[in-house]
Short mmCIF file of C-alpha atoms in Angstrom, two decimals:
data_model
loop_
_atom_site.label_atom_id
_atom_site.label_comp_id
_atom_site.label_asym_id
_atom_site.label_seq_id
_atom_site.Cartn_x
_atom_site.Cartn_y
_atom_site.Cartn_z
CA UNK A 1 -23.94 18.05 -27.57
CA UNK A 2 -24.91 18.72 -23.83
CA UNK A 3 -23.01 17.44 -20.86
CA UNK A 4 -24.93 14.22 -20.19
CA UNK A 5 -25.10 13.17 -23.51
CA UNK A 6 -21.21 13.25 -24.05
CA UNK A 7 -21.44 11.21 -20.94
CA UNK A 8 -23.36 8.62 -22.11
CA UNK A 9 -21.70 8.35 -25.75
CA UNK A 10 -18.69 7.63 -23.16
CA UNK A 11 -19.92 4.89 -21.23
CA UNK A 12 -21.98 3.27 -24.48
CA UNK A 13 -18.24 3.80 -26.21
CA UNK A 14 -16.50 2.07 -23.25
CA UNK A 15 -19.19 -0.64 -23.15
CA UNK A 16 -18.51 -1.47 -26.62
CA UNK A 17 -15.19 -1.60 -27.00
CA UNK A 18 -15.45 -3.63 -23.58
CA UNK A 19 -17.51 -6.36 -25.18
CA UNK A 20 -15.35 -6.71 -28.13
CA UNK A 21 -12.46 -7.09 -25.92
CA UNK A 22 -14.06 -9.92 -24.19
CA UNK A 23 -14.95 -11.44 -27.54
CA UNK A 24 -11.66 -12.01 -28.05
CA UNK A 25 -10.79 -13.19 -25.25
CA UNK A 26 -9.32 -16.35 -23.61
CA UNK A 27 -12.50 -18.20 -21.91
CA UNK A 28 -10.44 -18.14 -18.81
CA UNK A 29 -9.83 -14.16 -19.08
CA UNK A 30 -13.15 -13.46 -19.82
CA UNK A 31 -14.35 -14.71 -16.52
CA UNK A 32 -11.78 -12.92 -14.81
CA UNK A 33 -12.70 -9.75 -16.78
CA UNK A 34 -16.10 -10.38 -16.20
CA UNK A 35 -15.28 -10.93 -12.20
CA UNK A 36 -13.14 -7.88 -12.36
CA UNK A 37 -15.56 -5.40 -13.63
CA UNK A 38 -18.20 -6.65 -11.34
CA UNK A 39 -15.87 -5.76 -8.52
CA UNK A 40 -14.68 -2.42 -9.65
CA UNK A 41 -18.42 -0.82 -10.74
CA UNK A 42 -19.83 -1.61 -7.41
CA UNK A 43 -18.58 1.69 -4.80
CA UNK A 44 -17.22 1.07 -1.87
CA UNK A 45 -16.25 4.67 -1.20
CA UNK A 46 -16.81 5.46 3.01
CA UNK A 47 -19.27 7.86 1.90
CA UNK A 48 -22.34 6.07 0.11
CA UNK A 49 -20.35 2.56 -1.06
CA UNK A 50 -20.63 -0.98 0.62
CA UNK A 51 -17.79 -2.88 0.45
CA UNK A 52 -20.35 -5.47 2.36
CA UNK A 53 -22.25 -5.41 -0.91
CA UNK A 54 -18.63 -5.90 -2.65
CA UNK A 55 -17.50 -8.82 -0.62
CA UNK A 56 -21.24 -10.58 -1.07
CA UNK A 57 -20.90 -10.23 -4.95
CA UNK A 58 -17.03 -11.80 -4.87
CA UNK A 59 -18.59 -14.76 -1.71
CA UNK A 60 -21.46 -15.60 -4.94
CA UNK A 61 -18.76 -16.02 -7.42
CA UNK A 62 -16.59 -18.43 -4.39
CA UNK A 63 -19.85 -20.27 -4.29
CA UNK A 64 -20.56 -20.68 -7.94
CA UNK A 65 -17.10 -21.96 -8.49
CA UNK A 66 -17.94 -24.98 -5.67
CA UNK A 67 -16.57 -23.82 -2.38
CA UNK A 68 -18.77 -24.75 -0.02
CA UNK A 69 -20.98 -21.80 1.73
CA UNK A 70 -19.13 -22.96 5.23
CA UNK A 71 -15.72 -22.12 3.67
CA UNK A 72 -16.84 -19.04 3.49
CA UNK A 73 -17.92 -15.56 5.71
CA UNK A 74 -18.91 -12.15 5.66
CA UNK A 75 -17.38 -10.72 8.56
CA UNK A 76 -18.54 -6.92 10.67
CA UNK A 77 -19.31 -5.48 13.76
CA UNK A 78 -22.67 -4.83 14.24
CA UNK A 79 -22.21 -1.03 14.14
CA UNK A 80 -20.36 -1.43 10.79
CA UNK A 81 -22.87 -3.01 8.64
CA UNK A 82 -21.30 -1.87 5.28
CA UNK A 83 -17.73 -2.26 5.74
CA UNK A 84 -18.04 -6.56 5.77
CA UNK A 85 -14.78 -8.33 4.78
CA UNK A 86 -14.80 -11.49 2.72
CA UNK A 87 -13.11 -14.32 4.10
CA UNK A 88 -12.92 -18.00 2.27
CA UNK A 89 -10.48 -20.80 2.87
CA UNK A 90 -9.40 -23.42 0.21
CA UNK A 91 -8.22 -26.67 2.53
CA UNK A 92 -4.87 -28.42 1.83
CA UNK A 93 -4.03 -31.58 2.61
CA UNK A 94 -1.98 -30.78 5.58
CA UNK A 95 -4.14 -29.72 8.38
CA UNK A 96 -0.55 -29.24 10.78
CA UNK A 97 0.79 -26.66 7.88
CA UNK A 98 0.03 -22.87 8.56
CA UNK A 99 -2.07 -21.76 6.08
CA UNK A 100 -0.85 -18.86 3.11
CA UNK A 101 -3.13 -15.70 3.31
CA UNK A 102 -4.03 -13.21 0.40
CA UNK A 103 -5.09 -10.21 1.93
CA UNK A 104 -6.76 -7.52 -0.55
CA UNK A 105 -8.77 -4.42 0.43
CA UNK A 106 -11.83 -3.34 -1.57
CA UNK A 107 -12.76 0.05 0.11
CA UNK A 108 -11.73 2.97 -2.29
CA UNK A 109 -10.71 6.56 -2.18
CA UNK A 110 -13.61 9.37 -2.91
CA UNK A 111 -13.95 9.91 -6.33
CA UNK A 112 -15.96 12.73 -7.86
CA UNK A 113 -17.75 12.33 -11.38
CA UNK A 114 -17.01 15.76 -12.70
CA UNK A 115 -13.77 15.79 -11.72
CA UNK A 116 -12.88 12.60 -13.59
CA UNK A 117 -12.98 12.31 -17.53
CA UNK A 118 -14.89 9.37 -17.50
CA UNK A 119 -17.32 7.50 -15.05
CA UNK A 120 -14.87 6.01 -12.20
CA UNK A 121 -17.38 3.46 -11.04
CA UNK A 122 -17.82 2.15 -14.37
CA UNK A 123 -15.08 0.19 -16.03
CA UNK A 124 -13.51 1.55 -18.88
CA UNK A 125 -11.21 -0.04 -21.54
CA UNK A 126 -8.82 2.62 -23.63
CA UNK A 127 -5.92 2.54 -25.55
CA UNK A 128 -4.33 -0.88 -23.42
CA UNK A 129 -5.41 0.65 -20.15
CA UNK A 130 -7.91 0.10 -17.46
CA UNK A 131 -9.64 2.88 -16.13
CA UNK A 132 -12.07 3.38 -12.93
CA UNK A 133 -11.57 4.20 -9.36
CA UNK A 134 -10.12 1.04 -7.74
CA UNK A 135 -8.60 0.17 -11.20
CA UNK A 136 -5.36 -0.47 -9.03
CA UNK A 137 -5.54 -0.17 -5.65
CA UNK A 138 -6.37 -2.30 -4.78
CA UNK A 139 -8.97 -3.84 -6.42
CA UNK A 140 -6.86 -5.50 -9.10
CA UNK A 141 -5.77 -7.90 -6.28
CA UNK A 142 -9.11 -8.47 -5.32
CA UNK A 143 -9.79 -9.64 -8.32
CA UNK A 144 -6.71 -11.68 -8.68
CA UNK A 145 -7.00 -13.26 -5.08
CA UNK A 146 -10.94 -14.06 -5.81
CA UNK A 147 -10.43 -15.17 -9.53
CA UNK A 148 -7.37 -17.34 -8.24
CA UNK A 149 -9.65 -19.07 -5.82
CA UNK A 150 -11.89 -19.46 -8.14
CA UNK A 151 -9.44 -21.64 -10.72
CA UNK A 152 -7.54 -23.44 -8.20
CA UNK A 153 -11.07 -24.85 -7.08
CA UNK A 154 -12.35 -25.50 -10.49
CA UNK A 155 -8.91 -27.42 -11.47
CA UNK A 156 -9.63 -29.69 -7.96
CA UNK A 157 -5.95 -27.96 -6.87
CA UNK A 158 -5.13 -29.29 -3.76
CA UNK A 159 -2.55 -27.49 -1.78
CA UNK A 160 -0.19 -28.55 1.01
CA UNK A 161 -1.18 -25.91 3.06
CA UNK A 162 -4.68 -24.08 3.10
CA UNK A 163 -5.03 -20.58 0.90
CA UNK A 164 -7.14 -18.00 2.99
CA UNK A 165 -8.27 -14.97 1.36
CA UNK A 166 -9.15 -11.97 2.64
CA UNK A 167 -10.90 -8.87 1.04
CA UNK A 168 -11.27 -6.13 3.62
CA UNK A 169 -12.84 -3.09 4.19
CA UNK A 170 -11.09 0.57 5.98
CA UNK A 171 -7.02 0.07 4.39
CA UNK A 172 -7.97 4.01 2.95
CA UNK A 173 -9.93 4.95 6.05
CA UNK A 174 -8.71 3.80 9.33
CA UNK A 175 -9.21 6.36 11.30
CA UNK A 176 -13.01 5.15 10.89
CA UNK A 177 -12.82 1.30 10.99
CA UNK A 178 -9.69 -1.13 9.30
CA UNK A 179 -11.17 -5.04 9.00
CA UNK A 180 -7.47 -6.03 9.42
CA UNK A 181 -7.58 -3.99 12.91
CA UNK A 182 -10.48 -5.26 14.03
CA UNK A 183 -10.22 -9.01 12.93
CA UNK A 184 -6.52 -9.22 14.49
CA UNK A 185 -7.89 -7.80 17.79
CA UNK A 186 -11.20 -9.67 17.85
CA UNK A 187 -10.80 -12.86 16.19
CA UNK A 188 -6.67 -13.32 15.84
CA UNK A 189 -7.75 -17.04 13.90
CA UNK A 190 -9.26 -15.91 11.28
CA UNK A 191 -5.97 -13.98 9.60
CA UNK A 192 -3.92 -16.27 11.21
CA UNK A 193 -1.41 -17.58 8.69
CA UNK A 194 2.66 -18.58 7.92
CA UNK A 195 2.83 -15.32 5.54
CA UNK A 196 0.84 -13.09 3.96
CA UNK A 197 0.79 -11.50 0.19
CA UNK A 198 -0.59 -7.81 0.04
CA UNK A 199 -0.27 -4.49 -1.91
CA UNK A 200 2.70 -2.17 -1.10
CA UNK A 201 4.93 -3.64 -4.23
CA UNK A 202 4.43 -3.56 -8.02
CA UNK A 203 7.02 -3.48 -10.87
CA UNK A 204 8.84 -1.07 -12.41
CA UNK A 205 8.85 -0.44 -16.75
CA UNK A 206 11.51 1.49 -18.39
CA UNK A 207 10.76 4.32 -21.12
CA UNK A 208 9.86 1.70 -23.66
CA UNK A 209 7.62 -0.19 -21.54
CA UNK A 210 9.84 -3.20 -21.08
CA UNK A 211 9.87 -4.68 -17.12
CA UNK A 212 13.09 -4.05 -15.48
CA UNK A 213 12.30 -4.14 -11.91
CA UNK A 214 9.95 -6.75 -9.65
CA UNK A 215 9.32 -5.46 -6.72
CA UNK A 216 8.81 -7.57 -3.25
CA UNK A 217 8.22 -5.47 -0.03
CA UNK A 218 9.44 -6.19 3.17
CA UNK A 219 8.34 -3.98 6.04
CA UNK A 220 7.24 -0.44 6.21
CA UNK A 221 8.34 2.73 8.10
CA UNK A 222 6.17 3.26 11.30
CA UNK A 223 3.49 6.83 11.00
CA UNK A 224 3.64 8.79 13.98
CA UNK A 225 2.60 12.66 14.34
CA UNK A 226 3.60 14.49 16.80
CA UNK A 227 2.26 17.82 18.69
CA UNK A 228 5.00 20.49 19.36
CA UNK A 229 3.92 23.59 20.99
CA UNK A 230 5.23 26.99 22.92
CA UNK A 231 3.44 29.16 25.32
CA UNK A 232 3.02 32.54 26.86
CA UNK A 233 1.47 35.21 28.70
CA UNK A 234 1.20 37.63 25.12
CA UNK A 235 0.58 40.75 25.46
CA UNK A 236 0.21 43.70 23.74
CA UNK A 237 2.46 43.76 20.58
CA UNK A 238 3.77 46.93 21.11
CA UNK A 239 5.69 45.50 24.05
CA UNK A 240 7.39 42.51 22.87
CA UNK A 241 9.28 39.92 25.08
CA UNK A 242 12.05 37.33 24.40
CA UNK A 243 9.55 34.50 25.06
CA UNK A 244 7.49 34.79 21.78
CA UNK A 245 5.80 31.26 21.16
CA UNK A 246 5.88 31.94 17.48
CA UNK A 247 9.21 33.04 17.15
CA UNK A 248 10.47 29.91 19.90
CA UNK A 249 8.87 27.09 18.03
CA UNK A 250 9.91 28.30 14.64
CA UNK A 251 13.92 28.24 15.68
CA UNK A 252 12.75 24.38 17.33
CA UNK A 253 11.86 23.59 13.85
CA UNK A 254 14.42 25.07 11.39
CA UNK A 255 16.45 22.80 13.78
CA UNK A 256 14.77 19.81 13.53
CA UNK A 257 14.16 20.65 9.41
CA UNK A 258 18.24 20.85 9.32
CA UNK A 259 18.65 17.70 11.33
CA UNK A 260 19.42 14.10 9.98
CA UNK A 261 18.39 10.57 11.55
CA UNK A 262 21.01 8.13 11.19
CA UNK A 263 20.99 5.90 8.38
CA UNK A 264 20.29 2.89 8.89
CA UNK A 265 20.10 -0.08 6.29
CA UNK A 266 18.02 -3.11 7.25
CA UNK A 267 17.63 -6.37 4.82
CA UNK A 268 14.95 -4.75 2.52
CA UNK A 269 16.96 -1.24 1.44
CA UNK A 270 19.84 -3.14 1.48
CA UNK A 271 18.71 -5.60 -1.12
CA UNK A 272 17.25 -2.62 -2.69
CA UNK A 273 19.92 -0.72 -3.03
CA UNK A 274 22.15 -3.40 -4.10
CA UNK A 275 19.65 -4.51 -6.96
CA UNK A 276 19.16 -0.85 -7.74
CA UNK A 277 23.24 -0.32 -8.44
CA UNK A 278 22.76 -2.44 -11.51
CA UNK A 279 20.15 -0.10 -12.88
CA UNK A 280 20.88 3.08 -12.60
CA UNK A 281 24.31 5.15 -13.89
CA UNK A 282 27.56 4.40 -13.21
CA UNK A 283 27.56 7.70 -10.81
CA UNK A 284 24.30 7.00 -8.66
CA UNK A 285 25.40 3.55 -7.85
CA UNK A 286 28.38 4.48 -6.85
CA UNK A 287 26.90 6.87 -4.38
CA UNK A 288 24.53 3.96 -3.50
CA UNK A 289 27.39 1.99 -2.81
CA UNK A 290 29.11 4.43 -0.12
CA UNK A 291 26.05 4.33 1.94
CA UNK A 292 26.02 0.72 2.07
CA UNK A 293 29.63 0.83 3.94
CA UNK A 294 30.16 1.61 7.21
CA UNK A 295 30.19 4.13 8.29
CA UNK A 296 27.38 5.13 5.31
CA UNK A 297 28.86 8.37 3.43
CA UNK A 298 26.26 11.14 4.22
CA UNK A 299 27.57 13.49 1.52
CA UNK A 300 26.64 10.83 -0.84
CA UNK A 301 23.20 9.97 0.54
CA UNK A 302 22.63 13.82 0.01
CA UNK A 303 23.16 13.51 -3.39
CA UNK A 304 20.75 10.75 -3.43
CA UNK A 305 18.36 12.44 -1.58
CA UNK A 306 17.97 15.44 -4.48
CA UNK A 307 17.86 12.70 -7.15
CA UNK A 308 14.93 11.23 -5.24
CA UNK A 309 13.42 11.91 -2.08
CA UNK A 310 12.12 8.15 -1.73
CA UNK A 311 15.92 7.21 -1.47
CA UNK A 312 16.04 9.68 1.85
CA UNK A 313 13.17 8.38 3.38
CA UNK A 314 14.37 4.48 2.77
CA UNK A 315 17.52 5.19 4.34
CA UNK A 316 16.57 6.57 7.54
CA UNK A 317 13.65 7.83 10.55
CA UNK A 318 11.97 11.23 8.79
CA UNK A 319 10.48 14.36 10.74
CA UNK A 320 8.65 17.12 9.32
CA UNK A 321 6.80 19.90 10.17
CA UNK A 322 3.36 19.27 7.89
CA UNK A 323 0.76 21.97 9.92
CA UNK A 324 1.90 24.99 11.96
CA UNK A 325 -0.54 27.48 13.89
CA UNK A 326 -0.78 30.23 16.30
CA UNK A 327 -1.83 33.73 17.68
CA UNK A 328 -5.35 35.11 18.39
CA UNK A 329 -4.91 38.94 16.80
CA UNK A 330 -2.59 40.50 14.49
CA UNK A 331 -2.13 43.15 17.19
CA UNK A 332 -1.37 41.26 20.21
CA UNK A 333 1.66 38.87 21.22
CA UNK A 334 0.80 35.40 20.93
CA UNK A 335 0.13 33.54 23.61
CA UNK A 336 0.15 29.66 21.93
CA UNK A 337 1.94 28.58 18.84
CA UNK A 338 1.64 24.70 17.24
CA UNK A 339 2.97 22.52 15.19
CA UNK A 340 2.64 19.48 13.77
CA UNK A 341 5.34 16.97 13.08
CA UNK A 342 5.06 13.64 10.84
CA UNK A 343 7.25 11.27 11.73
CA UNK A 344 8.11 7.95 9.39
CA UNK A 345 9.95 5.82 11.61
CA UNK A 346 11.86 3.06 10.53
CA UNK A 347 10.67 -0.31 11.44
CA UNK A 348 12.44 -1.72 14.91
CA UNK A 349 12.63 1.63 16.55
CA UNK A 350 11.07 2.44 19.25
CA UNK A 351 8.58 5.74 19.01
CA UNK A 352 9.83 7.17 22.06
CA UNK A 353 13.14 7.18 20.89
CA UNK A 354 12.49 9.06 17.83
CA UNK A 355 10.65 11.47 20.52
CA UNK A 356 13.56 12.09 22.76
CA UNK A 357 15.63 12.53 19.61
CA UNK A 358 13.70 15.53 18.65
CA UNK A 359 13.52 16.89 22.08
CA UNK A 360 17.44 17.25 22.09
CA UNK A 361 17.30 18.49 18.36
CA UNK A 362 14.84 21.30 19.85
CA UNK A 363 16.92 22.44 22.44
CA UNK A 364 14.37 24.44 24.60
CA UNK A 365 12.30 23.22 27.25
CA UNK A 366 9.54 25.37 26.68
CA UNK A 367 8.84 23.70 23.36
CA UNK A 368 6.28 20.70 24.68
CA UNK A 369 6.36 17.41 22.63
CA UNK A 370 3.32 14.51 22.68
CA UNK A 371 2.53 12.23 20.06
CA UNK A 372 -0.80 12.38 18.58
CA UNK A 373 -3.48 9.74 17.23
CA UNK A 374 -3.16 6.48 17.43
CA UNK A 375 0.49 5.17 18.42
CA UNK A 376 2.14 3.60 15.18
CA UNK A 377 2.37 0.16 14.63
CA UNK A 378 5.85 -1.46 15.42
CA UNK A 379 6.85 -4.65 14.05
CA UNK A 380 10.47 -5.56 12.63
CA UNK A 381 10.94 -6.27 8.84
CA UNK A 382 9.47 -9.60 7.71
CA UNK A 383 12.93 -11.78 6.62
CA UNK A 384 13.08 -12.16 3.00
CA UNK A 385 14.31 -16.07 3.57
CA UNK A 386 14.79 -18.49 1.02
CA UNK A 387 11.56 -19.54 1.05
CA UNK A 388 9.85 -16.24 0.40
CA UNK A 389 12.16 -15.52 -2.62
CA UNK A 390 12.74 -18.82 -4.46
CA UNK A 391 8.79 -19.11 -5.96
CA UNK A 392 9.23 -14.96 -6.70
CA UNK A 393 12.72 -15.47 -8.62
CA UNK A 394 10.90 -18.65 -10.81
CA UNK A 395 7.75 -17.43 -11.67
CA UNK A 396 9.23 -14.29 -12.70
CA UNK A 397 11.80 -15.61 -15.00
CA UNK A 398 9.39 -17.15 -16.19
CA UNK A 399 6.91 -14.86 -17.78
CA UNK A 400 9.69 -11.64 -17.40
CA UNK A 401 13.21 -13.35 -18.11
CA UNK A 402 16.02 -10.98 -16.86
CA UNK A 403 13.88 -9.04 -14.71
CA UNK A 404 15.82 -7.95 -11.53
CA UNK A 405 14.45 -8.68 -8.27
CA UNK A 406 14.08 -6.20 -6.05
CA UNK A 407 13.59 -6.03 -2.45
CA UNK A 408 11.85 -2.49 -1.18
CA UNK A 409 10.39 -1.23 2.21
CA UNK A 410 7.51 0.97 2.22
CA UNK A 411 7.75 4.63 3.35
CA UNK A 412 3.63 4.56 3.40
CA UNK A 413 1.54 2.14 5.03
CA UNK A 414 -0.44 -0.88 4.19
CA UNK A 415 -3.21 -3.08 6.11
CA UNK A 416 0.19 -4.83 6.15
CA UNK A 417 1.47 -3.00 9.55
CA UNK A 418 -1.48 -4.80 11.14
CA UNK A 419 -0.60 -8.26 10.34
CA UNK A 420 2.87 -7.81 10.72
CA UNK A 421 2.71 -6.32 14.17
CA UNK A 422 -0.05 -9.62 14.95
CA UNK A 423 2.89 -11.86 14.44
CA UNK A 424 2.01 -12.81 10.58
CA UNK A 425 5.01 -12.00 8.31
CA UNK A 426 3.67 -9.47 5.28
CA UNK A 427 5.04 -8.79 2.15
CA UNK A 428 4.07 -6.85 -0.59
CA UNK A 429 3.83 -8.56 -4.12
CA UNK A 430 1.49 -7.81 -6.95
CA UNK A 431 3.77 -8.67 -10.27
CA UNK A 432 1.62 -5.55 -11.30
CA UNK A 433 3.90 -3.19 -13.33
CA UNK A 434 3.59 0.75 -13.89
CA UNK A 435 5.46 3.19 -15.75
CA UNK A 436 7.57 6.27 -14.01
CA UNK A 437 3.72 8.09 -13.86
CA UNK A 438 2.09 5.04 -11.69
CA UNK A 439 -1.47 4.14 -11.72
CA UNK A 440 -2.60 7.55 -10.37
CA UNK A 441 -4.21 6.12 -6.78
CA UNK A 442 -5.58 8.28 -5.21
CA UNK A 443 -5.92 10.84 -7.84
CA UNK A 444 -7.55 12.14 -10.94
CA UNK A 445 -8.28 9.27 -13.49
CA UNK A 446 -6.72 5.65 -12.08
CA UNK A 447 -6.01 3.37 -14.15
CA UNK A 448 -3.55 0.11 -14.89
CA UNK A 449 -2.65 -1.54 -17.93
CA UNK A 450 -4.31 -4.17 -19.40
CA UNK A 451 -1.10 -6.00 -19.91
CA UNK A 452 -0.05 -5.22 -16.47
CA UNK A 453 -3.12 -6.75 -14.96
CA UNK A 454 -3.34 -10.09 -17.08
CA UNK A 455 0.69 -10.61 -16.27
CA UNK A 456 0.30 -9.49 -12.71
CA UNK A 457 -2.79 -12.25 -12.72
CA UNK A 458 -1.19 -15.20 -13.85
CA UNK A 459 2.23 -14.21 -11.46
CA UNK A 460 0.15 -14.46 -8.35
CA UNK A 461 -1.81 -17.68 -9.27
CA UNK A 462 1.19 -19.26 -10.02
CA UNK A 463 3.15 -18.18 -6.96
CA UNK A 464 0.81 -18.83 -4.69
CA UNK A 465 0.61 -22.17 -5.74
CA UNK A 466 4.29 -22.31 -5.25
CA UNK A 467 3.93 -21.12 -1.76
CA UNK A 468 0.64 -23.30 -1.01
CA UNK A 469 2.91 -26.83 -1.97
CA UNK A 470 6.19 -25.53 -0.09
CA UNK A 471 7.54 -26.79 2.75
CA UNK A 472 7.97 -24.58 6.28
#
């Protein structure tokens, strides 16, 4: 059997077992499922997607529901026709409340047919997973925010407050164009809101599948690269000098590679941490418990550290040389060496800090030092008040009794880093859980399990109504 005909034995195969799986379906899943594929089979890759023809498809299904066309918007810059954002409003009944915002990107990472094993722009259902560029990040909340919309209109829900929603276009390519970006710097209203709900959190299963972990994140580390480089004359090689540029800026950065920020525990890794102690052996929490104190024990957060890198980089500011280059000919001294250094800086610091910390770590004053790109986002850790946590602790216990609650601050970076820096506290909740393997984002085959998604569904409609009916 050739190539394309495997491939479309596949997709008929997928489409099958996809329509007997809506069969049996609960009316009120099917639509979802129905709203879900839709959303996930049209690409919104930067290279030949639309999430403008994305956020138009999810707007028709707003409309259909009831919510009137002026409750709703396709938002772009005119030199950005394909990268519209979605925004709708559901009105409460208090027009003095600050409205609850659930912000959900539908651009996606490049995917490549023949890389994949099956179609990633077509939705496949395997084995109790979900498969298809997108499957996860982050179009699952997409779907959930739009879907959720959809139901709360249909049941005549009327909230205290009003529930915006936001799908956007750029999270995955900023460098290009970010919706969030633009919209806070051109039209601040429109995301305006108490709080915000967004990616950057998801759940955590055991080795037999069983939830253990809900995450809920607070904050995220600040990206900031920075350009170190040395300089010289050169010269023939045959006549070397002390002042090689090479040689310079690669004693700067063993240096800086040896060197440790200070820990520093804010209300997020502390909670994690703390919630973390309680699920992991009796010998990692007690090192997790020594860098809580103060002073935090460093020999401990070292053993950390070669458990699990993540734990480092929650616990303190990160540097590290990710590019180095230099010289012009194998037989001549080099006259310019360069390197570059990513920084994750914990939220609350200030950049230049971090800078002039590396400068002393250096030691040598012909090593230069600029950032480079865009200047990183500062904002300090949304608080993780009563308020916030109350409707995540009740819902959860609800459909995962027992599961620990765990606060977590992201090392990456969300759309979230926008918002938060606009003034509009963002946290990360999905209800969304994965296995030790993840979803895959980014990579080869994506994909999230059915169960996952359908649990992760009914979480956010229900806490969001929570949220919508709660008091300031």
């Amino acid at each position: 059997m050739g190539t394309r005909a495997r491939s479309l034995l596949v997709t008929a195969v997928a489409a099958i077992g996809t329509s007997l799986s809506l069969a049996q379906a609960p009316a009120d899943e099917t639509a979802f499922r129905g709203l879900y594929k839709e959303l996930i089979e049209i690409n919104t890759t930067r290279s030949v997607g639309s999430c403008t023809r994305a956020a138009e498809a999810m707007r028709l299904r707003l409309l259909a529901a009831g919510i009137p066309a002026g409750d709703t918007q396709i938002l772009a810059p005119p030199d950005h026709p394909k990268d519209g954002a979605l925004i709708a409003v559901l009105h409460g009944r208090d027009r003095a409340a600050k409205p609850i915002l659930m912000l959900a990107h539908i651009d996606v990472v490049e995917a490549k047919r023949e890389d994949w094993e099956r179609d990633p722009f077509i939705l496949v259902e395997e084995n109790g997973w979900f498969y298809a560029r997108g499957a996860s990040d982050d179009k699952a909340m997409a779907a959930v925010f739009t879907d959720s919309m959809i139901r709360y209109r249909q049941e005549s829900f009327k909230p205290r407050r009003d529930i915006k929603l936001a799908l956007t276009c750029g999270e995955e390519t900023s460098e290009f164009f970010n919706s969030v970006r633009w919209l806070t710097e051109t039209r601040p209203q429109v995301l305006n809101a108490a709080f915000a709900l967004n990616e950057g959190a998801g759940g955590e299963l055991d080795r037999n599948d069983k939830p253990v972990a809900l995450q809920i994140q607070a904050g995220e580390k600040v990206y900031q690269d920075f350009a170190l480089e040395a300089a010289d004359v050169g010269g023939h090689s045959s006549r070397p000098t002390k002042n090689n540029p090479i040689v310079r800026l690669s004693a700067g950065l063993a240096r800086l590679g040896a060197h440790n920020f200070a820990i520093a525990l804010n209300q997020a890794t502390r909670g994690y941490f703390e919630a973390q102690t309680k699920l992991v052996s009796p010998e990692i929490a007690a090192d997790m418990r020594a860098v809580m104190n103060n002073p935090p024990d460093e020999a401990a957060a070292e053993r950390l550290w070669a458990v699990n890198p993540g734990w480092n980089g929650s616990l303190r500011t990160t540097c590290v040389a990710t590019e180095i280059s230099g010289g012009h000919a194998p037989n001549a001294l080099p006259q310019h060496a360069r390197a570059n250094v990513n920084c994750r800086i914990l939220p609350g610091v200030p950049i230049a800090d971090v800078q002039r910390e590396i400068v002393n770590v250096l030691g040598d004053d012909k090593i230069s030092i600029a950032p480079t790109g865009e200047a990183g986002m500062q904002a300090p850790p949304p608080p993780l008040t009563q308020h916030i946590m109350a409707p995540v602790r009740k819902v959860a216990e609800s459909i995962w009794p027992g599961v620990a609650i765990v606060p977590t601050m992201s090392t990456g970076a969300t759309d979230g880093r926008f918002l938060n820096a606009s003034g509009v506290p963002t946290y990360g909740l999905s209800g969304m859980f994965h296995d030790a393997e993840g979803s895959r984002a980014h990579g080869l085959n994506e994909r999230i399990r059915v169960k996952s998604l359908m649990n992760g569904r009914r979480f956010l409609y229900e806490v969001v109504k929570l949220y919508a009916n709660g008091a300031d």
